[in-house]
Short mmCIF file of C-alpha atoms in Angstrom, two decimals:
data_model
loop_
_atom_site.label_atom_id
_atom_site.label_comp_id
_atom_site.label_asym_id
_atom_site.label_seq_id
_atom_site.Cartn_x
_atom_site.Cartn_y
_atom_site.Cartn_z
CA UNK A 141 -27.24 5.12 10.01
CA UNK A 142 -26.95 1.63 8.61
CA UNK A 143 -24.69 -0.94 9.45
CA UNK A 144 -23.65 -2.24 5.95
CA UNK A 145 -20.55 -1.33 3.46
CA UNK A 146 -21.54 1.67 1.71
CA UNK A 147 -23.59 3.59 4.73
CA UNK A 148 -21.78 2.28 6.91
CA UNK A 149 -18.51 3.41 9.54
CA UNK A 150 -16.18 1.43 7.61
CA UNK A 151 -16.99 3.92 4.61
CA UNK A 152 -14.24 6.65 5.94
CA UNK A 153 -11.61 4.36 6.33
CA UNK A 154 -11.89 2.67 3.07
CA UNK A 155 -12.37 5.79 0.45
CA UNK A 156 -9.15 7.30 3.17
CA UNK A 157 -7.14 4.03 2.43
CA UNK A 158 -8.00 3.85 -1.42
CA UNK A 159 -7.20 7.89 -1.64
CA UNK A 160 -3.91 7.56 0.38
CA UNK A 161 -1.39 6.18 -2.58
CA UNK A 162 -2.47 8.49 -5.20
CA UNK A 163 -1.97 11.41 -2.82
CA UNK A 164 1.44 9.62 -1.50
CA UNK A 165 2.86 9.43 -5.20
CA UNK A 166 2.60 13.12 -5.12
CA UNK A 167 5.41 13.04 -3.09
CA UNK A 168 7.53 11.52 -5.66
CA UNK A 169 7.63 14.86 -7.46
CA UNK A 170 8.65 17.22 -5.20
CA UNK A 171 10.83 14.42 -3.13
CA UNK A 172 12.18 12.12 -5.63
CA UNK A 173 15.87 12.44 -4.80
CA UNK A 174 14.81 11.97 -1.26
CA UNK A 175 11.84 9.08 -1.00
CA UNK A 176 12.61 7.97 -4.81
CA UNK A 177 9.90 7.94 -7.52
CA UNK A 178 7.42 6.19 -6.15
CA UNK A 179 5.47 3.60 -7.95
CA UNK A 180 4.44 5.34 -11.05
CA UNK A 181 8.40 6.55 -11.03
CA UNK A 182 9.53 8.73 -14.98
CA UNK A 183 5.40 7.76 -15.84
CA UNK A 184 4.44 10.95 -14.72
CA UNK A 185 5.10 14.29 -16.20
CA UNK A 186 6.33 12.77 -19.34
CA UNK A 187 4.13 11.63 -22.78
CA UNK A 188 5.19 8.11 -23.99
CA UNK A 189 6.07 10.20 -27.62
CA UNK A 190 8.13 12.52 -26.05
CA UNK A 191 9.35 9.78 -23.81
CA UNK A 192 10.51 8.15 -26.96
CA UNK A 193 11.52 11.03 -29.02
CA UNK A 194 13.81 11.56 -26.07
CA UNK A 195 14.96 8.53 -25.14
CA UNK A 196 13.38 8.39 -21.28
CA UNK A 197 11.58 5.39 -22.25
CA UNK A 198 12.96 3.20 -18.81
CA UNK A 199 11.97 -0.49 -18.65
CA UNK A 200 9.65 0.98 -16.11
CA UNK A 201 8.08 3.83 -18.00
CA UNK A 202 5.27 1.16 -19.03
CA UNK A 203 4.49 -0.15 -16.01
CA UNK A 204 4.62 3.15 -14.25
CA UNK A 205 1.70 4.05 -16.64
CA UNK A 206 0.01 0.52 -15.16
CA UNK A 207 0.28 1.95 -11.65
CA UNK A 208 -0.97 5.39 -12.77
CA UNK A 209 -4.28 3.64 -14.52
CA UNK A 210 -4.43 1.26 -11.45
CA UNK A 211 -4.23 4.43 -9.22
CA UNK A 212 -6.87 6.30 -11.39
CA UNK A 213 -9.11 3.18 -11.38
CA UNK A 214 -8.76 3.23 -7.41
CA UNK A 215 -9.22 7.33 -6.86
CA UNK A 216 -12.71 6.91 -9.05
CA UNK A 217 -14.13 3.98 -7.20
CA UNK A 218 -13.11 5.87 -4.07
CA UNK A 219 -15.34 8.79 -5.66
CA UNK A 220 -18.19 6.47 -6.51
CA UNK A 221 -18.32 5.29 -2.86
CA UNK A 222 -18.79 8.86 -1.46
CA UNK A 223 -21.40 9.36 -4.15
CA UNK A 224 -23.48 5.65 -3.19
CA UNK A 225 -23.08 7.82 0.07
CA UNK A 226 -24.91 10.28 -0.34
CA UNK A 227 -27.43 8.19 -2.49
CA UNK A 228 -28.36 5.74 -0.35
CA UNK A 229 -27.78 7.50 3.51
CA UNK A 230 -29.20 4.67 5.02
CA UNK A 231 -28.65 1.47 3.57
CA UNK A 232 -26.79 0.00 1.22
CA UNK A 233 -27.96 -0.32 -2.69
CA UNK A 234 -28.45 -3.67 -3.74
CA UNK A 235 -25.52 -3.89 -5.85
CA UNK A 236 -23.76 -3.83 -2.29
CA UNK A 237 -21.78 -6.95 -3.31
CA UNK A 238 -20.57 -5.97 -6.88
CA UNK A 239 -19.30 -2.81 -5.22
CA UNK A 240 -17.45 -4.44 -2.60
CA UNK A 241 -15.95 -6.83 -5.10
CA UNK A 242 -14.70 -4.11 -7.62
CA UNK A 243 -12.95 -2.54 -4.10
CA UNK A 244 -11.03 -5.82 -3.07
CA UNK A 245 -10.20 -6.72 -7.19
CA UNK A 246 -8.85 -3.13 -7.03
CA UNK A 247 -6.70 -3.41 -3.97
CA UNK A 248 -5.64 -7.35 -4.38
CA UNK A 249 -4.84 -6.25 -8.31
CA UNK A 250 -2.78 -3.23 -6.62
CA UNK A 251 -0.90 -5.17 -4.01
CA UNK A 252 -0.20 -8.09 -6.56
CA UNK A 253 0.95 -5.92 -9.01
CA UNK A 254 3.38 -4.13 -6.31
CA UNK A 255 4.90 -7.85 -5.09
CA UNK A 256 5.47 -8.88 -8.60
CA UNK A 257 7.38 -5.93 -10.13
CA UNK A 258 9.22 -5.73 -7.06
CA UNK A 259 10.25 -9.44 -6.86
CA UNK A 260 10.56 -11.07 -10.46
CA UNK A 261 11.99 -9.98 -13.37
CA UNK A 262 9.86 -7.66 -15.35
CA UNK A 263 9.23 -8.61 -19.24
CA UNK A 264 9.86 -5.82 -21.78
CA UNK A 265 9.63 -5.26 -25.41
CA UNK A 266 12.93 -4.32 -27.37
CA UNK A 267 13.68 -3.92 -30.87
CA UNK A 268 15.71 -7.46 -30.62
CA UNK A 269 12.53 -9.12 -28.96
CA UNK A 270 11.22 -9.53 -25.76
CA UNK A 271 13.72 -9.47 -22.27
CA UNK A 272 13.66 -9.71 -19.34
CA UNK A 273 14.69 -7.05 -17.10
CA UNK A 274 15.64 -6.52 -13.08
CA UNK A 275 12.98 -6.28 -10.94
CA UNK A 276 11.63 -2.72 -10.23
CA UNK A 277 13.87 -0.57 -7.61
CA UNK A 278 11.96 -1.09 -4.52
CA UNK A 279 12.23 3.15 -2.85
CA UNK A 280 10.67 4.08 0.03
CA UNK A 281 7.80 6.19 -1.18
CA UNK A 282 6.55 2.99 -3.06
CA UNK A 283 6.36 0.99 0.25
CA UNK A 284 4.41 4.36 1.97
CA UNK A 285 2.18 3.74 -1.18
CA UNK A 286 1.50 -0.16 -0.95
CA UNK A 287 1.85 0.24 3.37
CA UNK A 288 -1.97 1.00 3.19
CA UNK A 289 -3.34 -2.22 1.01
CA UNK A 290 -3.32 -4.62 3.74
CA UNK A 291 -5.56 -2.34 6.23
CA UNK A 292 -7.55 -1.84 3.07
CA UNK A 293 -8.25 -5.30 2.53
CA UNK A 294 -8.63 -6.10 6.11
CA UNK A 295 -11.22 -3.15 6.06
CA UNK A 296 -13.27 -5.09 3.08
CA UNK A 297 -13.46 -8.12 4.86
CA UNK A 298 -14.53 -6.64 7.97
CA UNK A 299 -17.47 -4.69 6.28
CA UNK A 300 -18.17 -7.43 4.00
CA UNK A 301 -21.86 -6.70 2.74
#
């Protein structure tokens, strides 16, 4: 076995760590009244035209949809890893370095994302014009979700090819 980032020992903990939050905001659905939403919160479940037709549009339907793509983005680079895997067993390709920097861009994009819904007011779109609403409710099954970015990143550095 090599040593480097995709063939690697750090390989387990980083496709674990990208995989956890997607599996986590499964939670959300069958726990909601207990561990809250989650971070793609009414996003999931619902289309944004029955969402209108409705009237669950939320001023955080839109960027629950943002998490969901962000978490869909992380779940098939975590898929792309286990397949350079199994391509190259015992080294790493020699786009090592692009596919460590899509990985940290992923998680820094995630964990930035998380801190500034959370923290500053969130712009939306209204038929009167743009406003700015409350930051995003901050529940516990969103923290389990973001808990796992730091290690993540941490992990990256560490295996840095």
């Amino acid at each position: 076995m090599g040593v480097g980032f995709v063939s690697g020992r750090g390989l387990h903990g980083v496709v674990g760590l990208t995989l956890l939050p997607f599996f986590l905001q499964f939670l959300g659905l069958g726990l909601g009244g207990v561990l809250g939403q989650g971070l793609c919160g009414s996003a999931l479940g619902v289309s944004e035209v029955e969402a209108v037709r409705y009237g669950l549009v939320s001023e955080y339907y839109l960027y629950g949809q943002l998490f969901l793509a962000l978490l869909a983005l992380k779940v098939t680079y975590a898929l792309v890893l286990i397949s350079l895997r199994f391509m190259y067993p015992e080294k790493d390709p020699p786009f090592a370095p692009l596919v460590w920097r899509v990985g940290v861009g992923l998680s820094g994009v995630f964990l930035a994302l998380f801190l500034l819904t959370r923290t500053l007011p969130l712009p939306f779109a209204t038929p009167l014009g743009p406003a700015l609403l409350s930051p995003a409710p901050l529940d516990p099954l969103s923290l389990l979700m973001v808990l796992p970015e730091p290690a993540l990143l941490w992990l990256y550095l560490r295996y840095r090819p």
